[in-house]
JSON list of C-alpha atoms in Angstrom, two decimals:
[
{"chain": "A", "resi": 975, "resn": "MET", "atom": "CA", "xyz": [77.64, 103.01, 48.91]},
{"chain": "A", "resi": 976, "resn": "ALA", "atom": "CA", "xyz": [78.76, 100.50, 51.66]},
{"chain": "A", "resi": 977, "resn": "VAL", "atom": "CA", "xyz": [78.52, 102.76, 54.61]},
{"chain": "A", "resi": 978, "resn": "ALA", "atom": "CA", "xyz": [75.31, 102.37, 56.73]},
{"chain": "A", "resi": 979, "resn": "ALA", "atom": "CA", "xyz": [73.30, 100.89, 53.82]},
{"chain": "A", "resi": 980, "resn": "TRP", "atom": "CA", "xyz": [70.60, 99.98, 56.36]},
{"chain": "A", "resi": 981, "resn": "LEU", "atom": "CA", "xyz": [69.58, 103.59, 56.48]},
{"chain": "A", "resi": 982, "resn": "TYR", "atom": "CA", "xyz": [68.05, 103.61, 53.07]},
{"chain": "A", "resi": 983, "resn": "GLU", "atom": "CA", "xyz": [65.38, 101.16, 54.15]},
{"chain": "A", "resi": 984, "resn": "ARG", "atom": "CA", "xyz": [62.09, 103.13, 54.56]},
{"chain": "A", "resi": 985, "resn": "SER", "atom": "CA", "xyz": [60.54, 103.13, 57.97]},
{"chain": "A", "resi": 986, "resn": "GLU", "atom": "CA", "xyz": [56.85, 102.26, 58.20]},
{"chain": "A", "resi": 987, "resn": "SER", "atom": "CA", "xyz": [56.30, 104.13, 61.43]},
{"chain": "A", "resi": 988, "resn": "GLU", "atom": "CA", "xyz": [57.76, 107.00, 63.42]},
{"chain": "A", "resi": 989, "resn": "VAL", "atom": "CA", "xyz": [61.18, 106.02, 64.70]},
{"chain": "A", "resi": 990, "resn": "ILE", "atom": "CA", "xyz": [64.18, 107.48, 66.34]},
{"chain": "A", "resi": 991, "resn": "TYR", "atom": "CA", "xyz": [67.48, 106.65, 64.78]},
{"chain": "A", "resi": 992, "resn": "PHE", "atom": "CA", "xyz": [70.51, 106.69, 67.07]},
{"chain": "A", "resi": 993, "resn": "LEU", "atom": "CA", "xyz": [73.94, 106.91, 65.23]},
{"chain": "A", "resi": 994, "resn": "LEU", "atom": "CA", "xyz": [76.93, 106.03, 67.36]},
{"chain": "A", "resi": 995, "resn": "GLU", "atom": "CA", "xyz": [80.56, 105.61, 67.14]},
{"chain": "A", "resi": 996, "resn": "GLU", "atom": "CA", "xyz": [80.93, 102.18, 68.50]},
{"chain": "A", "resi": 997, "resn": "ARG", "atom": "CA", "xyz": [79.36, 99.01, 69.81]},
{"chain": "A", "resi": 998, "resn": "SER", "atom": "CA", "xyz": [79.92, 99.75, 73.53]},
{"chain": "A", "resi": 999, "resn": "MET", "atom": "CA", "xyz": [77.57, 102.78, 73.32]},
{"chain": "A", "resi": 1000, "resn": "GLN", "atom": "CA", "xyz": [74.98, 100.53, 71.60]},
{"chain": "A", "resi": 1001, "resn": "ARG", "atom": "CA", "xyz": [75.28, 98.08, 74.41]},
{"chain": "A", "resi": 1002, "resn": "ALA", "atom": "CA", "xyz": [74.70, 100.83, 76.98]},
{"chain": "A", "resi": 1003, "resn": "LEU", "atom": "CA", "xyz": [71.75, 102.37, 75.05]},
{"chain": "A", "resi": 1004, "resn": "GLU", "atom": "CA", "xyz": [70.02, 98.96, 74.75]},
{"chain": "A", "resi": 1005, "resn": "ASN", "atom": "CA", "xyz": [69.78, 99.00, 78.52]},
{"chain": "A", "resi": 1006, "resn": "LEU", "atom": "CA", "xyz": [69.18, 102.76, 79.10]},
{"chain": "A", "resi": 1007, "resn": "LEU", "atom": "CA", "xyz": [66.67, 103.83, 76.42]},
{"chain": "A", "resi": 1008, "resn": "PRO", "atom": "CA", "xyz": [63.76, 101.83, 77.83]},
{"chain": "A", "resi": 1009, "resn": "LEU", "atom": "CA", "xyz": [64.22, 103.75, 80.98]},
{"chain": "A", "resi": 1010, "resn": "ILE", "atom": "CA", "xyz": [64.64, 107.20, 79.37]},
{"chain": "A", "resi": 1011, "resn": "ILE", "atom": "CA", "xyz": [62.01, 106.96, 76.60]},
{"chain": "A", "resi": 1012, "resn": "PRO", "atom": "CA", "xyz": [59.74, 104.04, 77.44]},
{"chain": "A", "resi": 1013, "resn": "GLY", "atom": "CA", "xyz": [57.29, 103.13, 74.71]},
{"chain": "A", "resi": 1014, "resn": "GLU", "atom": "CA", "xyz": [59.14, 104.90, 71.86]},
{"chain": "A", "resi": 1015, "resn": "SER", "atom": "CA", "xyz": [60.36, 103.14, 68.74]},
{"chain": "A", "resi": 1016, "resn": "TYR", "atom": "CA", "xyz": [63.91, 103.38, 67.84]},
{"chain": "A", "resi": 1017, "resn": "GLU", "atom": "CA", "xyz": [66.84, 101.80, 65.95]},
{"chain": "A", "resi": 1018, "resn": "ILE", "atom": "CA", "xyz": [70.34, 101.85, 67.32]},
{"chain": "A", "resi": 1019, "resn": "ARG", "atom": "CA", "xyz": [73.27, 101.67, 64.80]},
{"chain": "A", "resi": 1020, "resn": "SER", "atom": "CA", "xyz": [76.98, 101.80, 65.69]},
{"chain": "A", "resi": 1021, "resn": "HIS", "atom": "CA", "xyz": [79.87, 102.50, 63.42]},
{"chain": "A", "resi": 1022, "resn": "ASN", "atom": "CA", "xyz": [83.50, 101.73, 63.11]},
{"chain": "A", "resi": 1023, "resn": "GLY", "atom": "CA", "xyz": [84.73, 104.85, 64.95]},
{"chain": "A", "resi": 1024, "resn": "LYS", "atom": "CA", "xyz": [84.36, 108.56, 64.40]},
{"chain": "A", "resi": 1025, "resn": "GLU", "atom": "CA", "xyz": [85.45, 108.61, 60.82]},
{"chain": "A", "resi": 1026, "resn": "ASP", "atom": "CA", "xyz": [82.81, 106.01, 59.79]},
{"chain": "A", "resi": 1027, "resn": "LEU", "atom": "CA", "xyz": [80.16, 107.80, 61.86]},
{"chain": "A", "resi": 1028, "resn": "GLN", "atom": "CA", "xyz": [80.95, 111.27, 60.32]},
{"chain": "A", "resi": 1029, "resn": "LEU", "atom": "CA", "xyz": [80.76, 109.67, 56.85]},
{"chain": "A", "resi": 1030, "resn": "ALA", "atom": "CA", "xyz": [77.32, 108.24, 57.50]},
{"chain": "A", "resi": 1031, "resn": "ILE", "atom": "CA", "xyz": [76.25, 111.70, 58.81]},
{"chain": "A", "resi": 1032, "resn": "ARG", "atom": "CA", "xyz": [77.34, 113.42, 55.75]},
{"chain": "A", "resi": 1033, "resn": "LYS", "atom": "CA", "xyz": [76.23, 110.94, 53.12]},
{"chain": "A", "resi": 1034, "resn": "VAL", "atom": "CA", "xyz": [73.36, 109.02, 54.51]},
{"chain": "A", "resi": 1035, "resn": "VAL", "atom": "CA", "xyz": [71.48, 111.22, 56.94]},
{"chain": "A", "resi": 1036, "resn": "PRO", "atom": "CA", "xyz": [69.91, 113.48, 54.13]},
{"chain": "A", "resi": 1037, "resn": "THR", "atom": "CA", "xyz": [68.14, 110.30, 52.75]},
{"chain": "A", "resi": 1038, "resn": "LEU", "atom": "CA", "xyz": [67.18, 108.95, 56.19]},
{"chain": "A", "resi": 1039, "resn": "SER", "atom": "CA", "xyz": [65.77, 112.31, 57.28]},
{"chain": "A", "resi": 1040, "resn": "ARG", "atom": "CA", "xyz": [63.04, 112.35, 54.60]},
{"chain": "A", "resi": 1041, "resn": "GLN", "atom": "CA", "xyz": [61.22, 109.38, 56.19]},
{"chain": "A", "resi": 1042, "resn": "PRO", "atom": "CA", "xyz": [57.96, 110.55, 57.85]},
{"chain": "A", "resi": 1043, "resn": "GLY", "atom": "CA", "xyz": [58.31, 111.29, 61.54]},
{"chain": "A", "resi": 1044, "resn": "VAL", "atom": "CA", "xyz": [61.98, 110.34, 61.89]},
{"chain": "A", "resi": 1045, "resn": "ILE", "atom": "CA", "xyz": [64.24, 111.90, 64.56]},
{"chain": "A", "resi": 1046, "resn": "ILE", "atom": "CA", "xyz": [67.89, 111.50, 64.35]},
{"chain": "A", "resi": 1047, "resn": "VAL", "atom": "CA", "xyz": [70.09, 111.42, 67.47]},
{"chain": "A", "resi": 1048, "resn": "ILE", "atom": "CA", "xyz": [73.92, 111.51, 67.04]},
{"chain": "A", "resi": 1049, "resn": "LEU", "atom": "CA", "xyz": [76.15, 110.61, 69.88]},
{"chain": "A", "resi": 1050, "resn": "HIS", "atom": "CA", "xyz": [79.91, 111.33, 69.47]},
{"chain": "A", "resi": 1051, "resn": "ASP", "atom": "CA", "xyz": [82.76, 111.00, 72.06]},
{"chain": "A", "resi": 1052, "resn": "GLN", "atom": "CA", "xyz": [84.62, 114.18, 72.78]},
{"chain": "A", "resi": 1053, "resn": "ASN", "atom": "CA", "xyz": [87.93, 112.49, 73.51]},
{"chain": "A", "resi": 1054, "resn": "SER", "atom": "CA", "xyz": [90.59, 115.27, 73.14]},
{"chain": "A", "resi": 1055, "resn": "HIS", "atom": "CA", "xyz": [88.45, 117.54, 70.94]},
{"chain": "A", "resi": 1056, "resn": "ASN", "atom": "CA", "xyz": [87.04, 120.97, 71.92]},
{"chain": "A", "resi": 1057, "resn": "CYS", "atom": "CA", "xyz": [83.41, 120.32, 72.73]},
{"chain": "A", "resi": 1058, "resn": "LEU", "atom": "CA", "xyz": [81.88, 123.23, 71.02]},
{"chain": "A", "resi": 1059, "resn": "GLU", "atom": "CA", "xyz": [84.01, 122.88, 67.89]},
{"chain": "A", "resi": 1060, "resn": "LEU", "atom": "CA", "xyz": [83.20, 119.27, 67.59]},
{"chain": "A", "resi": 1061, "resn": "LYS", "atom": "CA", "xyz": [79.47, 119.88, 67.92]},
{"chain": "A", "resi": 1062, "resn": "ASN", "atom": "CA", "xyz": [79.60, 122.69, 65.33]},
{"chain": "A", "resi": 1063, "resn": "LYS", "atom": "CA", "xyz": [81.34, 120.38, 62.88]},
{"chain": "A", "resi": 1064, "resn": "LEU", "atom": "CA", "xyz": [78.65, 117.67, 63.44]},
{"chain": "A", "resi": 1065, "resn": "LYS", "atom": "CA", "xyz": [75.97, 120.37, 62.92]},
{"chain": "A", "resi": 1066, "resn": "VAL", "atom": "CA", "xyz": [77.57, 121.24, 59.56]},
{"chain": "A", "resi": 1067, "resn": "LEU", "atom": "CA", "xyz": [77.78, 117.63, 58.50]},
{"chain": "A", "resi": 1068, "resn": "SER", "atom": "CA", "xyz": [74.15, 117.06, 59.30]},
{"chain": "A", "resi": 1069, "resn": "GLU", "atom": "CA", "xyz": [72.82, 120.51, 57.94]},
{"chain": "A", "resi": 1070, "resn": "ARG", "atom": "CA", "xyz": [71.14, 118.79, 54.86]},
{"chain": "A", "resi": 1071, "resn": "ALA", "atom": "CA", "xyz": [68.87, 116.81, 57.19]},
{"chain": "A", "resi": 1072, "resn": "ASP", "atom": "CA", "xyz": [65.15, 117.32, 56.65]},
{"chain": "A", "resi": 1073, "resn": "CYS", "atom": "CA", "xyz": [64.15, 116.22, 60.24]},
{"chain": "A", "resi": 1074, "resn": "GLU", "atom": "CA", "xyz": [64.95, 117.25, 63.65]},
{"chain": "A", "resi": 1075, "resn": "VAL", "atom": "CA", "xyz": [68.47, 116.18, 64.65]},
{"chain": "A", "resi": 1076, "resn": "LEU", "atom": "CA", "xyz": [69.75, 116.00, 68.24]},
{"chain": "A", "resi": 1077, "resn": "ILE", "atom": "CA", "xyz": [73.52, 116.17, 68.58]},
{"chain": "A", "resi": 1078, "resn": "ARG", "atom": "CA", "xyz": [75.15, 115.17, 71.92]},
{"chain": "A", "resi": 1079, "resn": "ILE", "atom": "CA", "xyz": [78.73, 115.12, 72.81]},
{"chain": "A", "resi": 1080, "resn": "VAL", "atom": "CA", "xyz": [79.84, 112.40, 75.38]},
{"chain": "A", "resi": 1081, "resn": "CYS", "atom": "CA", "xyz": [82.59, 113.99, 77.65]},
{"chain": "A", "resi": 1082, "resn": "LYS", "atom": "CA", "xyz": [85.20, 112.64, 77.39]},
{"chain": "A", "resi": 1083, "resn": "GLU", "atom": "CA", "xyz": [83.90, 109.12, 76.60]},
{"chain": "A", "resi": 1084, "resn": "LEU", "atom": "CA", "xyz": [81.26, 106.68, 77.53]},
{"chain": "A", "resi": 1085, "resn": "GLU", "atom": "CA", "xyz": [82.94, 105.49, 80.62]},
{"chain": "A", "resi": 1086, "resn": "ALA", "atom": "CA", "xyz": [82.50, 108.93, 82.17]},
{"chain": "A", "resi": 1087, "resn": "TRP", "atom": "CA", "xyz": [78.77, 108.14, 82.20]},
{"chain": "A", "resi": 1088, "resn": "PHE", "atom": "CA", "xyz": [79.57, 105.02, 84.21]},
{"chain": "A", "resi": 1089, "resn": "LEU", "atom": "CA", "xyz": [81.91, 106.79, 86.71]},
{"chain": "A", "resi": 1090, "resn": "GLY", "atom": "CA", "xyz": [79.01, 109.16, 87.25]},
{"chain": "A", "resi": 1091, "resn": "ASP", "atom": "CA", "xyz": [76.91, 106.38, 88.78]},
{"chain": "A", "resi": 1092, "resn": "MET", "atom": "CA", "xyz": [79.28, 104.64, 91.34]},
{"chain": "A", "resi": 1093, "resn": "ALA", "atom": "CA", "xyz": [76.31, 102.69, 92.78]},
{"chain": "A", "resi": 1094, "resn": "ALA", "atom": "CA", "xyz": [75.80, 101.08, 89.35]},
{"chain": "A", "resi": 1095, "resn": "ILE", "atom": "CA", "xyz": [79.37, 100.02, 89.28]},
{"chain": "A", "resi": 1096, "resn": "GLU", "atom": "CA", "xyz": [79.12, 98.48, 92.63]},
{"chain": "A", "resi": 1097, "resn": "GLN", "atom": "CA", "xyz": [76.09, 96.44, 91.54]},
{"chain": "A", "resi": 1098, "resn": "ALA", "atom": "CA", "xyz": [77.83, 95.32, 88.39]},
{"chain": "A", "resi": 1099, "resn": "TYR", "atom": "CA", "xyz": [81.07, 94.48, 90.18]},
{"chain": "A", "resi": 1100, "resn": "PRO", "atom": "CA", "xyz": [80.51, 93.52, 93.79]},
{"chain": "A", "resi": 1101, "resn": "ARG", "atom": "CA", "xyz": [84.10, 93.80, 94.89]},
{"chain": "A", "resi": 1102, "resn": "PHE", "atom": "CA", "xyz": [84.05, 97.63, 94.06]},
{"chain": "A", "resi": 1103, "resn": "ARG", "atom": "CA", "xyz": [83.15, 99.98, 96.97]},
{"chain": "A", "resi": 1104, "resn": "ALA", "atom": "CA", "xyz": [81.36, 103.14, 95.74]},
{"chain": "A", "resi": 1105, "resn": "ALA", "atom": "CA", "xyz": [81.76, 104.73, 99.06]},
{"chain": "A", "resi": 1106, "resn": "LYS", "atom": "CA", "xyz": [85.57, 104.74, 98.83]},
{"chain": "A", "resi": 1107, "resn": "PHE", "atom": "CA", "xyz": [85.57, 106.84, 95.67]},
{"chain": "A", "resi": 1108, "resn": "GLN", "atom": "CA", "xyz": [82.32, 108.79, 95.14]},
{"chain": "A", "resi": 1109, "resn": "ASN", "atom": "CA", "xyz": [83.29, 111.73, 97.39]},
{"chain": "A", "resi": 1110, "resn": "ARG", "atom": "CA", "xyz": [86.74, 112.21, 96.03]},
{"chain": "A", "resi": 1111, "resn": "LYS", "atom": "CA", "xyz": [87.23, 115.40, 94.21]},
{"chain": "A", "resi": 1112, "resn": "ARG", "atom": "CA", "xyz": [88.20, 113.96, 90.83]},
{"chain": "A", "resi": 1113, "resn": "PHE", "atom": "CA", "xyz": [84.92, 112.07, 90.59]},
{"chain": "A", "resi": 1114, "resn": "ARG", "atom": "CA", "xyz": [82.61, 114.91, 91.51]},
{"chain": "A", "resi": 1115, "resn": "ASN", "atom": "CA", "xyz": [82.48, 116.01, 87.85]},
{"chain": "A", "resi": 1116, "resn": "THR", "atom": "CA", "xyz": [83.36, 112.85, 85.85]},
{"chain": "A", "resi": 1117, "resn": "ASP", "atom": "CA", "xyz": [83.17, 114.67, 82.47]},
{"chain": "A", "resi": 1118, "resn": "GLU", "atom": "CA", "xyz": [86.44, 116.33, 83.40]},
{"chain": "A", "resi": 1119, "resn": "ILE", "atom": "CA", "xyz": [88.35, 113.01, 83.88]},
{"chain": "A", "resi": 1120, "resn": "LYS", "atom": "CA", "xyz": [90.86, 112.23, 81.16]},
{"chain": "A", "resi": 1121, "resn": "LYS", "atom": "CA", "xyz": [90.74, 108.74, 79.77]},
{"chain": "A", "resi": 1122, "resn": "PRO", "atom": "CA", "xyz": [87.75, 107.59, 82.08]},
{"chain": "A", "resi": 1123, "resn": "SER", "atom": "CA", "xyz": [87.99, 104.09, 80.66]},
{"chain": "A", "resi": 1124, "resn": "GLU", "atom": "CA", "xyz": [91.42, 103.76, 82.24]},
{"chain": "A", "resi": 1125, "resn": "HIS", "atom": "CA", "xyz": [90.26, 105.24, 85.55]},
{"chain": "A", "resi": 1126, "resn": "LEU", "atom": "CA", "xyz": [87.34, 102.73, 85.58]},
{"chain": "A", "resi": 1127, "resn": "ARG", "atom": "CA", "xyz": [89.75, 99.80, 84.91]},
{"chain": "A", "resi": 1128, "resn": "ARG", "atom": "CA", "xyz": [92.06, 100.96, 87.81]},
{"chain": "A", "resi": 1129, "resn": "ILE", "atom": "CA", "xyz": [89.55, 101.40, 90.53]},
{"chain": "A", "resi": 1130, "resn": "VAL", "atom": "CA", "xyz": [87.42, 98.21, 89.96]},
{"chain": "A", "resi": 1131, "resn": "PRO", "atom": "CA", "xyz": [89.03, 95.20, 91.47]},
{"chain": "A", "resi": 1132, "resn": "GLU", "atom": "CA", "xyz": [87.48, 92.79, 88.92]},
{"chain": "A", "resi": 1133, "resn": "LEU", "atom": "CA", "xyz": [89.02, 94.80, 86.15]},
{"chain": "A", "resi": 1134, "resn": "LYS", "atom": "CA", "xyz": [92.51, 95.60, 87.48]},
{"chain": "A", "resi": 1135, "resn": "ARG", "atom": "CA", "xyz": [94.02, 92.33, 86.32]},
{"chain": "A", "resi": 1136, "resn": "TYR", "atom": "CA", "xyz": [93.41, 93.36, 82.67]},
{"chain": "A", "resi": 1137, "resn": "ASP", "atom": "CA", "xyz": [95.82, 95.61, 80.71]},
{"chain": "A", "resi": 1138, "resn": "ILE", "atom": "CA", "xyz": [92.97, 96.98, 78.62]},
{"chain": "A", "resi": 1139, "resn": "LEU", "atom": "CA", "xyz": [89.31, 97.42, 79.71]},
{"chain": "A", "resi": 1140, "resn": "SER", "atom": "CA", "xyz": [86.71, 95.24, 77.81]},
{"chain": "A", "resi": 1141, "resn": "LYS", "atom": "CA", "xyz": [84.61, 98.15, 76.94]},
{"chain": "A", "resi": 1142, "resn": "LEU", "atom": "CA", "xyz": [81.75, 95.98, 75.59]},
{"chain": "A", "resi": 1143, "resn": "ASP", "atom": "CA", "xyz": [81.47, 93.87, 78.74]},
{"chain": "A", "resi": 1144, "resn": "ALA", "atom": "CA", "xyz": [81.74, 96.86, 80.98]},
{"chain": "A", "resi": 1145, "resn": "ALA", "atom": "CA", "xyz": [79.13, 98.75, 79.07]},
{"chain": "A", "resi": 1146, "resn": "GLU", "atom": "CA", "xyz": [76.54, 95.86, 79.24]},
{"chain": "A", "resi": 1147, "resn": "ARG", "atom": "CA", "xyz": [77.17, 95.17, 82.94]},
{"chain": "A", "resi": 1148, "resn": "ILE", "atom": "CA", "xyz": [77.18, 98.77, 84.30]},
{"chain": "A", "resi": 1149, "resn": "SER", "atom": "CA", "xyz": [74.39, 100.23, 82.10]},
{"chain": "A", "resi": 1150, "resn": "ALA", "atom": "CA", "xyz": [72.06, 97.58, 83.21]},
{"chain": "A", "resi": 1151, "resn": "CYS", "atom": "CA", "xyz": [72.35, 98.87, 86.74]},
{"chain": "A", "resi": 1152, "resn": "MET", "atom": "CA", "xyz": [72.25, 102.57, 86.10]},
{"chain": "A", "resi": 1153, "resn": "ASN", "atom": "CA", "xyz": [69.92, 105.09, 87.50]},
{"chain": "A", "resi": 1154, "resn": "VAL", "atom": "CA", "xyz": [69.01, 107.53, 84.65]},
{"chain": "A", "resi": 1155, "resn": "ARG", "atom": "CA", "xyz": [67.76, 110.06, 87.15]},
{"chain": "A", "resi": 1156, "resn": "ASN", "atom": "CA", "xyz": [71.03, 110.23, 89.33]},
{"chain": "A", "resi": 1157, "resn": "ASN", "atom": "CA", "xyz": [74.33, 110.70, 87.49]},
{"chain": "A", "resi": 1158, "resn": "ARG", "atom": "CA", "xyz": [77.18, 113.02, 88.06]},
{"chain": "A", "resi": 1159, "resn": "SER", "atom": "CA", "xyz": [78.11, 113.23, 84.42]},
{"chain": "A", "resi": 1160, "resn": "LYS", "atom": "CA", "xyz": [76.79, 116.50, 83.00]},
{"chain": "A", "resi": 1161, "resn": "SER", "atom": "CA", "xyz": [76.91, 115.21, 79.41]},
{"chain": "A", "resi": 1162, "resn": "PHE", "atom": "CA", "xyz": [74.79, 112.15, 80.36]},
{"chain": "A", "resi": 1163, "resn": "ASN", "atom": "CA", "xyz": [72.15, 114.43, 82.08]},
{"chain": "A", "resi": 1164, "resn": "HIS", "atom": "CA", "xyz": [72.24, 116.71, 79.08]},
{"chain": "A", "resi": 1165, "resn": "PHE", "atom": "CA", "xyz": [71.67, 113.71, 76.79]},
{"chain": "A", "resi": 1166, "resn": "VAL", "atom": "CA", "xyz": [68.68, 112.51, 78.94]},
{"chain": "A", "resi": 1167, "resn": "THR", "atom": "CA", "xyz": [67.09, 115.90, 79.15]},
{"chain": "A", "resi": 1168, "resn": "GLY", "atom": "CA", "xyz": [67.60, 116.63, 75.35]},
{"chain": "A", "resi": 1169, "resn": "LEU", "atom": "CA", "xyz": [66.16, 113.16, 74.44]},
{"chain": "A", "resi": 1170, "resn": "LYS", "atom": "CA", "xyz": [63.08, 113.53, 76.54]},
{"chain": "A", "resi": 1171, "resn": "LYS", "atom": "CA", "xyz": [62.43, 116.97, 75.15]},
{"chain": "A", "resi": 1172, "resn": "ILE", "atom": "CA", "xyz": [62.81, 115.99, 71.48]},
{"chain": "A", "resi": 1173, "resn": "VAL", "atom": "CA", "xyz": [60.17, 113.13, 71.92]},
{"chain": "A", "resi": 1174, "resn": "SER", "atom": "CA", "xyz": [57.72, 115.09, 73.98]}
]
């Protein structure tokens, strides 16, 4: 099987495996996880979109989950899906796992987490002014914003000149400045709380 062949390698110590849709989330977690779960051992693996991720969950997670002390964390963008229906689908796909599995839905996509921390955006892009946007109604619950990646591109002066947001670059820059204890994205806070609980 070609998909996620790395998962068949046996871990020699307890480890948390993060299974993600894409590389931009990997870039973000590389900056965020040392702040959320300092001292923990983990591996981050991104996939080529939701179909590739779901295939890995179904076919590879059962084998991976038999390693001693393993915890699996699955992060999946909500996009246009119903959140509860999507989470239930992922639960079904991972039901053969022999370890604890944490499933978290990113509402609606990763950039909603960034919009939840306007101060981090300002640090990453100095021409942006957080005070101009952070009290606007639409940004009070960033999980409700449709296409947050497009909103991010439109409000950040350094990004406006691009037709399409460079998600990898934005993820690396903004996540490096984020405060994991202060974010308006409920799905981000839900992820942080769940992750801390599962490793405690």
